[in-house]
Amino acid sequence: MSSIPRTFARLLVAASFLRPASAANSKRGLVFTPNESTRKDDQIWVETPTTIKWYYNYQPGPDPTYKDIPQSQLEFVPMLWGAPDPTSKTSFLDTVRAMIEDQGVNITNVLSFNEPDGSFAYGGSDMEPSVAAQAWVNNLVPLQEMGVRVGLPACTGGTSGIPWLRNFLDECSKLISTSDSPRNCTYDFVTIHWYGNFEGLASHMGEYSAAFPNKTMWITEYNLNDQDLATTQTFYNQSAEYFDRLDFVERYSYFGAFRSDVSNVGPNAAMLSNNGSLTDIGAWYLGRPATGIDPTSSSSFRSMPPIGRFQVPETCNTE
Ligand SMILES: *[C@@H]1O[C@H](CO)[C@@H](O)[C@H](O)[C@H]1NC(C)=O
Ligand SMILES: *[C@@H]1O[C@H](CO)[C@@H](O)[C@H](O)[C@H]1NC(C)=O
Ligand SMILES: *[C@@H]1O[C@H](CO)[C@@H](O)[C@H](O)[C@H]1NC(C)=O
Ligand SMILES: *[C@@H]1O[C@H](CO)[C@@H](O)[C@H](O)[C@H]1NC(C)=O
Ligand SMILES: *[C@@H]1O[C@H](CO)[C@@H](O)[C@H](O)[C@H]1NC(C)=O
Ligand SMILES: *[C@@H]1O[C@H](CO)[C@@H](O)[C@H](O)[C@H]1NC(C)=O
C-alpha cells in the first residue's frame, strides 16, 4: 500500500536501463558537451526511451557520468582530438590500450582528429597533414593492429577538407612505406561535419563518397545553425530520415545536446530549452513524442557568436 519496496524500485531502474533502446538498430549518438553548471541534464540522453547507442566527448577517456554504463548499452568512442605535444607522444594509445587491456572496456571504434583543417579559434585542431600522419602512425596504427576500427579525420564542412585528407593520406603512406614495399594507411569509415542546409549536406556527402569510395560514413557533427524554428525542424527531420535510410551511413550525432541559452549554433538548433527540458528536436532525436516546448522558453535568450562550435579546453587535449 505504501510505495514500491526499495530493492524492487532499484531493480526497475536497472531494468529500464538495460532494456534495448526503442529504435533497436538506431545509428544515433550523442556529441557530449556537458556544462558543469547543468550536470543534471546529462541523464536525459540515457534515460529510456532513448535511441542513443553511443557517444563521444572529444577526449580519449569516458565521462565520469557514463563510465559505468556497459559499452553494449552506450558505446564510448574515444577521440584523438589533435596533435600530441611533442608529436612523438603516445598517451592516446596508452589510454585506450589500458581501457581495453587493463579495464576490460570493449572499445571497438575510435575517432581521429577534430577539424584538423580548421583553426583553434573556431574549434579546429589546426594540424599540418604531416604532423597528423605521424600522430596517426604512433597512436592509431597500433590500435588498428589490435582490431579497433578507426575513422578518417573529421574535417570542417569547407572545401579545405578533402584536399587536407588527401595530403594526410599521402604523408601517412610515406611514413609506413619503404621503397620496395609501398603501403597505404587504412581507415574504416569516413567522418563528416556539416553546418548548413539539407541540400548542402547531401551534396557534401556526395563529394566524400566520390573521394573515398566504398567507405561507410559517420556524420559526427551536423546542424543547420541560426535559423527560425520551422526551418530548423524541417532540416532535422529531413536529415534524420536521410541518414536512417542510407545503408552507407553507419552512425550520426546531432550537434545540439545543450541548452538553448548557451548554444553556439543558435537557440532553435539546441535539443534542450533554457531550463533543460527537451525541445521537439531533442525529443524526436531520442525517439519520443514532441514536447511542444519552445527552445527559448523559461528565461531570456542570450546570443552567442554564430561560429566556433565546440572548443575543447586545453586540458582535454591528449597530453
Ligand atoms: C555553461 O553554462 C553557464 C550558465 O548558463 C554559462 O554561463 C556558460 O557560458 C556555459 N558554458 C559553455 C561552455 O557553454
Ligand atoms: C565488443 O563489441 C563488439 C561490437 O559491438 C561485439 O561484436 C563484440 O562481441 C564485443 N565483445 C565483447 C567481448 O563483448
Ligand atoms: C594506395 O592508394 C592509392 C590511392 O588510392 C592507390 O593508387 C595505390 O595503388 C595504393 N597503394 C597500395 C600499395 O595499396
Ligand atoms: C566499390 O564496390 C563495388 C561493389 O562492391 C565495386 O564494384 C567497385 O569496384 C568498388 N569501387 C572501388 C573504387 O573500390
Ligand atoms: C518532423 O517529424 C515529426 C515526427 O516525425 C513530425 O511530428 C513533425 O510534424 C515534423 N516536422 C516538420 C517541420 O517536418
Ligand atoms: C521548463 O519550461 C517549460 C516551458 O515553459 C515548462 O513546461 C517546464 O515545466 C519547465 N521545466 C522545469 C524543470 O522548470
Coordinates of C-alpha atoms and ligand atoms in Angstrom, one line a residue:
M1 CA 0.0 0.0 0.0
S2 CA 2.9 2.2 0.6
S3 CA 5.5 2.8 -2.0
I4 CA 7.3 0.1 -4.0
P5 CA 9.9 -1.6 -1.9
R6 CA 13.3 -0.1 -2.3
T7 CA 15.1 -3.1 -3.8
F8 CA 12.3 -3.5 -6.3
A9 CA 12.5 0.1 -7.2
R10 CA 16.2 -0.3 -7.8
L11 CA 15.6 -3.3 -10.0
L12 CA 13.1 -1.4 -12.0
V13 CA 15.6 1.4 -12.5
A14 CA 18.3 -1.2 -13.5
A15 CA 15.9 -2.9 -15.9
S16 CA 14.8 0.2 -17.6
F17 CA 18.5 1.0 -18.2
L18 CA 19.1 -2.4 -19.7
R19 CA 16.1 -2.5 -21.9
P20 CA 17.1 -2.0 -25.6
A21 CA 16.5 1.5 -26.9
S22 CA 13.2 2.0 -28.6
A23 CA 14.8 2.0 -32.0
A24 CA 16.6 -1.3 -31.8
N25 CA 19.1 -0.6 -34.7
S26 CA 19.5 3.1 -34.0
K27 CA 22.5 4.8 -35.6
R28 CA 22.2 7.8 -33.2
G29 CA 24.8 9.0 -30.9
L30 CA 25.5 11.9 -28.5
V31 CA 28.0 14.6 -29.1
F32 CA 28.6 15.1 -25.4
T33 CA 29.4 18.7 -24.4
P34 CA 28.5 18.8 -20.7
N35 CA 28.3 22.1 -18.9
E36 CA 29.5 21.9 -15.3
S37 CA 26.7 24.2 -14.1
T38 CA 23.9 22.0 -15.5
R39 CA 25.3 18.4 -15.0
K40 CA 21.8 17.2 -14.1
D41 CA 20.9 17.5 -17.8
D42 CA 23.3 14.6 -18.6
Q43 CA 20.8 11.9 -17.6
I44 CA 18.2 12.9 -20.1
W45 CA 20.1 11.3 -23.0
V46 CA 20.4 7.8 -21.4
E47 CA 17.0 7.5 -19.7
T48 CA 14.6 5.3 -21.5
P49 CA 13.1 5.6 -24.0
T50 CA 16.2 6.7 -25.9
T51 CA 17.7 6.0 -29.3
I52 CA 21.3 7.0 -28.2
K53 CA 23.6 4.0 -28.6
W54 CA 27.0 5.6 -28.5
Y55 CA 28.7 8.9 -27.6
Y56 CA 31.9 10.8 -27.8
N57 CA 33.2 13.7 -25.8
Y58 CA 36.3 14.8 -27.8
Q59 CA 38.5 13.0 -25.4
P60 CA 40.4 9.7 -25.0
G61 CA 38.5 8.6 -21.9
P62 CA 34.8 8.4 -20.9
D63 CA 32.9 11.0 -18.9
P64 CA 32.6 10.1 -15.2
T65 CA 28.8 10.4 -15.6
Y66 CA 28.6 7.5 -18.0
K67 CA 31.7 5.4 -17.3
D68 CA 29.8 2.6 -15.5
I69 CA 27.3 2.0 -18.3
P70 CA 28.4 -1.0 -20.3
Q71 CA 29.7 -0.5 -23.9
S72 CA 26.9 -2.7 -25.1
Q73 CA 24.3 -0.2 -23.8
L74 CA 26.1 3.1 -24.6
E75 CA 29.3 2.7 -26.6
F76 CA 32.0 5.2 -25.7
V77 CA 34.1 6.2 -28.7
P78 CA 37.5 7.7 -27.8
M79 CA 38.8 10.6 -29.9
L80 CA 42.3 11.6 -30.6
W81 CA 41.4 15.3 -30.9
G82 CA 44.6 16.9 -32.1
A83 CA 48.4 16.9 -32.2
P84 CA 50.1 15.5 -29.1
D85 CA 52.9 17.7 -27.8
P86 CA 55.5 16.5 -28.5
T87 CA 54.3 14.8 -31.7
S88 CA 56.0 11.6 -30.6
K89 CA 53.8 11.3 -27.5
T90 CA 51.6 8.2 -27.4
S91 CA 49.3 9.0 -24.4
F92 CA 46.2 8.5 -26.5
L93 CA 47.3 5.0 -27.5
D94 CA 48.3 4.2 -23.9
T95 CA 45.0 5.4 -22.5
V96 CA 42.9 3.4 -25.0
R97 CA 45.1 0.3 -24.7
A98 CA 44.8 0.5 -20.9
M99 CA 41.0 0.7 -21.2
I100 CA 40.9 -2.4 -23.4
E101 CA 43.6 -4.5 -21.7
D102 CA 43.5 -3.5 -18.1
Q103 CA 39.9 -2.3 -17.6
G104 CA 38.3 -4.7 -20.0
V105 CA 36.3 -2.0 -21.8
N106 CA 35.2 -3.2 -25.2
I107 CA 36.5 -0.3 -27.3
T108 CA 35.7 -1.2 -30.9
N109 CA 35.8 2.3 -32.7
V110 CA 37.9 5.4 -32.3
L111 CA 37.6 8.8 -33.9
S112 CA 40.6 10.8 -35.1
F113 CA 41.4 14.5 -35.4
N114 CA 38.7 17.1 -35.0
E115 CA 38.6 19.6 -37.8
P116 CA 42.4 19.5 -38.4
D117 CA 41.9 21.8 -41.4
G118 CA 40.3 24.5 -39.1
S119 CA 41.9 27.0 -36.8
F120 CA 41.9 26.7 -33.0
A121 CA 39.9 29.9 -32.9
Y122 CA 36.9 28.1 -34.4
G123 CA 37.3 24.8 -32.5
G124 CA 39.6 23.1 -35.1
S125 CA 42.8 21.2 -34.2
D126 CA 44.7 23.1 -36.9
M127 CA 47.2 20.4 -37.9
E128 CA 49.7 20.1 -40.7
P129 CA 48.9 16.8 -42.6
S130 CA 52.4 15.6 -41.9
V131 CA 52.1 16.1 -38.2
A132 CA 48.7 14.4 -38.2
A133 CA 50.2 11.5 -40.1
Q134 CA 52.9 11.0 -37.5
A135 CA 50.4 11.1 -34.7
W136 CA 48.2 8.6 -36.6
V137 CA 51.1 6.2 -37.1
N138 CA 52.1 6.4 -33.5
N139 CA 48.7 6.2 -31.8
L140 CA 46.2 4.7 -34.2
V141 CA 48.0 2.1 -36.3
P142 CA 48.8 0.1 -33.1
L143 CA 45.1 0.2 -32.2
Q144 CA 44.1 -1.0 -35.7
E145 CA 46.5 -3.9 -35.3
M146 CA 44.5 -4.8 -32.2
G147 CA 41.3 -4.8 -34.3
V148 CA 40.0 -1.4 -33.3
R149 CA 38.2 0.4 -36.1
V150 CA 39.4 4.0 -36.8
G151 CA 37.6 6.9 -38.6
L152 CA 39.3 9.2 -41.1
P153 CA 39.8 12.7 -39.5
A154 CA 36.7 14.8 -39.4
C155 CA 37.4 17.9 -41.4
T156 CA 35.3 21.1 -41.4
G157 CA 32.4 21.2 -43.9
G158 CA 34.5 23.6 -46.0
T159 CA 36.3 23.0 -49.3
S160 CA 39.6 22.5 -47.5
G161 CA 38.6 19.2 -46.1
I162 CA 39.1 16.7 -48.9
P163 CA 42.5 18.2 -50.1
W164 CA 43.7 18.1 -46.5
L165 CA 42.7 14.4 -46.2
R166 CA 44.4 13.6 -49.4
N167 CA 47.6 15.2 -48.2
F168 CA 47.3 13.5 -44.9
L169 CA 46.9 10.0 -46.6
D170 CA 49.9 10.7 -48.8
E171 CA 52.0 11.7 -45.8
C172 CA 50.8 8.8 -43.8
S173 CA 51.6 6.3 -46.6
K174 CA 55.2 7.8 -46.9
L175 CA 55.7 7.1 -43.2
I176 CA 54.8 3.4 -43.4
S177 CA 56.2 2.6 -46.9
T178 CA 59.6 1.5 -47.9
S179 CA 61.0 1.7 -51.5
D180 CA 60.4 -2.0 -52.1
S181 CA 57.2 -2.2 -50.1
P182 CA 54.6 0.6 -50.7
R183 CA 51.8 0.7 -48.2
N184 CA 48.7 2.9 -47.6
C185 CA 47.4 4.0 -44.3
T186 CA 43.9 2.4 -43.9
Y187 CA 40.8 3.6 -42.2
D188 CA 37.4 2.0 -41.6
F189 CA 35.0 4.8 -42.1
V190 CA 34.8 8.4 -43.3
T191 CA 33.8 11.1 -40.7
I192 CA 31.8 14.2 -41.7
H193 CA 30.9 17.5 -40.1
W194 CA 28.3 19.8 -41.7
Y195 CA 26.7 23.1 -40.8
G196 CA 24.2 24.3 -43.4
N197 CA 21.1 23.3 -45.2
F198 CA 20.0 19.8 -46.3
E199 CA 20.9 20.2 -49.9
G200 CA 24.4 21.3 -48.9
L201 CA 24.6 18.3 -46.6
A202 CA 23.6 15.8 -49.3
S203 CA 26.0 17.3 -51.8
H204 CA 28.8 17.3 -49.2
M205 CA 28.2 13.6 -48.5
G206 CA 28.2 13.0 -52.3
E207 CA 31.7 14.7 -52.6
Y208 CA 33.0 12.4 -49.8
S209 CA 31.5 9.3 -51.4
A210 CA 33.3 10.2 -54.7
A211 CA 36.6 11.0 -53.0
F212 CA 36.6 8.0 -50.7
P213 CA 34.6 5.3 -52.5
N214 CA 33.1 2.3 -50.8
K215 CA 33.6 3.6 -47.3
T216 CA 30.8 3.9 -44.7
M217 CA 30.2 7.3 -43.1
W218 CA 29.7 8.7 -39.7
I219 CA 28.3 12.2 -39.5
T220 CA 29.6 13.2 -36.2
E221 CA 28.6 16.9 -36.1
Y222 CA 25.9 18.5 -38.1
N223 CA 23.2 21.1 -37.8
L224 CA 21.5 23.9 -39.6
N225 CA 22.6 26.7 -37.3
D226 CA 20.9 30.1 -36.6
Q227 CA 17.6 29.6 -38.4
D228 CA 14.0 30.0 -37.3
L229 CA 12.3 27.1 -35.6
A230 CA 10.3 25.7 -38.5
T231 CA 13.4 25.7 -40.8
T232 CA 15.5 24.1 -38.2
Q233 CA 12.9 21.4 -37.5
T234 CA 12.4 20.7 -41.2
F235 CA 16.2 20.3 -41.6
Y236 CA 16.3 18.0 -38.6
N237 CA 13.6 15.7 -40.0
Q238 CA 15.0 15.6 -43.5
S239 CA 18.5 14.8 -42.4
A240 CA 17.5 12.1 -39.8
E241 CA 15.2 10.4 -42.4
Y242 CA 18.1 10.5 -44.9
F243 CA 20.7 9.1 -42.6
D244 CA 18.3 6.4 -41.4
R245 CA 17.6 5.4 -44.9
L246 CA 21.1 5.2 -46.4
D247 CA 23.0 2.0 -45.7
F248 CA 26.4 3.6 -46.0
V249 CA 25.6 5.9 -43.1
E250 CA 26.7 3.8 -40.2
R251 CA 26.2 6.4 -37.4
Y252 CA 25.3 10.0 -36.8
S253 CA 25.3 12.5 -34.0
Y254 CA 23.4 15.8 -34.0
F255 CA 25.3 18.7 -32.6
G256 CA 22.8 20.2 -30.2
A257 CA 23.0 18.4 -26.8
F258 CA 22.9 21.6 -24.7
R259 CA 20.6 24.3 -23.5
S260 CA 19.4 26.9 -26.0
D261 CA 20.7 29.8 -24.0
V262 CA 24.4 28.6 -24.3
S263 CA 24.0 27.2 -27.9
N264 CA 26.7 28.4 -30.3
V265 CA 24.5 27.1 -33.2
G266 CA 21.6 29.3 -32.4
P267 CA 18.8 28.6 -29.9
N268 CA 16.5 26.7 -32.2
A269 CA 19.1 24.1 -33.0
A270 CA 19.5 23.1 -29.3
M271 CA 17.9 19.9 -28.0
L272 CA 17.3 21.4 -24.6
S273 CA 15.4 24.6 -23.7
N274 CA 16.7 27.2 -21.3
N275 CA 15.6 25.2 -18.3
G276 CA 16.9 21.9 -19.5
S277 CA 13.6 20.5 -20.9
L278 CA 13.7 18.5 -24.2
T279 CA 12.6 20.6 -27.2
D280 CA 10.8 18.9 -30.0
I281 CA 14.0 18.1 -31.8
G282 CA 15.5 16.8 -28.6
A283 CA 12.5 14.5 -28.1
W284 CA 12.4 13.4 -31.7
Y285 CA 16.1 12.6 -31.6
L286 CA 15.5 10.3 -28.6
G287 CA 12.5 8.7 -30.4
R288 CA 10.0 10.3 -28.1
P289 CA 6.8 12.4 -29.0
A290 CA 7.2 16.1 -29.5
T291 CA 7.1 18.2 -26.3
G292 CA 5.9 21.4 -27.8
I293 CA 8.5 23.3 -25.7
D294 CA 9.8 26.4 -27.4
P295 CA 13.7 26.3 -27.2
T296 CA 13.8 29.8 -25.9
S297 CA 11.1 29.4 -23.2
S298 CA 11.7 29.9 -19.5
S299 CA 14.4 32.6 -19.5
S300 CA 15.7 35.2 -21.7
F301 CA 17.9 34.0 -24.6
R302 CA 21.4 35.3 -24.6
S303 CA 23.0 35.4 -28.0
M304 CA 26.4 33.8 -28.7
P305 CA 28.7 34.1 -31.7
P306 CA 27.3 32.0 -34.6
I307 CA 30.6 30.2 -35.4
G308 CA 33.1 28.4 -33.2
R309 CA 31.1 25.2 -32.5
F310 CA 32.6 23.3 -29.7
Q311 CA 36.1 24.2 -28.5
V312 CA 37.9 21.7 -26.4
P313 CA 39.6 23.2 -23.4
E314 CA 43.4 22.8 -23.3
T315 CA 43.1 20.2 -20.6
C316 CA 41.0 18.0 -22.9
N317 CA 43.9 17.5 -25.3
T318 CA 45.6 14.1 -25.4
E319 CA 48.6 15.4 -23.3
Ligands
LIG1 C1 27.7 26.9 -19.1 O1 26.5 27.4 -18.5 C2 26.7 28.6 -17.9 C3 25.4 29.0 -17.2 O2 24.4 29.0 -18.1 C4 27.1 29.7 -18.9 O3 27.4 30.9 -18.3 C5 28.4 29.2 -19.7 O4 28.7 30.0 -20.7 C6 28.2 27.8 -20.2 N1 29.4 27.3 -20.7 C7 29.6 26.9 -22.0 C8 30.9 26.4 -22.4 O5 28.6 26.9 -22.8
LIG2 C1 32.6 -5.9 -28.3 O1 31.8 -5.2 -29.2 C2 31.7 -5.7 -30.5 C3 30.9 -4.7 -31.3 O2 29.7 -4.4 -30.7 C4 31.0 -7.1 -30.4 O3 30.9 -7.6 -31.7 C5 31.8 -8.0 -29.5 O4 31.1 -9.2 -29.4 C6 32.1 -7.3 -28.2 N1 33.0 -8.2 -27.4 C7 32.8 -8.5 -26.2 C8 33.9 -9.3 -25.5 O5 31.8 -8.2 -25.5
LIG3 C1 47.4 3.4 -52.2 O1 46.4 4.3 -52.5 C2 46.5 4.9 -53.8 C3 45.4 5.9 -53.9 O2 44.1 5.4 -53.6 C4 46.5 3.8 -54.9 O3 46.6 4.4 -56.1 C5 47.6 2.8 -54.6 O4 47.6 1.8 -55.5 C6 47.6 2.3 -53.2 N1 48.8 1.6 -52.9 C7 48.8 0.4 -52.3 C8 50.2 -0.2 -52.0 O5 47.8 -0.1 -51.9
LIG4 C1 33.1 -0.4 -54.8 O1 32.4 -1.6 -54.5 C2 31.7 -2.0 -55.7 C3 30.8 -3.2 -55.3 O2 31.4 -4.0 -54.3 C4 32.8 -2.4 -56.7 O3 32.2 -2.9 -57.9 C5 33.6 -1.2 -57.0 O4 34.7 -1.6 -57.9 C6 34.2 -0.6 -55.8 N1 34.9 0.6 -56.1 C7 36.1 1.0 -55.7 C8 36.6 2.3 -56.2 O5 36.8 0.3 -55.0
LIG5 C1 9.1 16.3 -38.0 O1 8.8 15.0 -37.7 C2 7.8 14.8 -36.6 C3 7.8 13.4 -36.1 O2 8.3 12.5 -37.0 C4 6.5 15.4 -37.0 O3 5.6 15.2 -36.0 C5 6.7 16.8 -37.4 O4 5.5 17.4 -37.9 C6 7.8 17.0 -38.4 N1 8.0 18.5 -38.5 C7 8.4 19.0 -39.7 C8 8.6 20.5 -39.6 O5 8.7 18.4 -40.7
LIG6 C1 10.7 24.4 -18.3 O1 9.9 25.3 -19.1 C2 8.8 24.6 -19.8 C3 8.2 25.6 -20.8 O2 8.0 26.8 -20.2 C4 7.9 24.1 -18.8 O3 6.8 23.4 -19.4 C5 8.6 23.1 -17.9 O4 7.8 22.6 -16.8 C6 9.9 23.8 -17.3 N1 10.6 22.7 -16.6 C7 11.3 22.9 -15.5 C8 12.1 21.8 -14.9 O5 11.2 24.0 -14.9

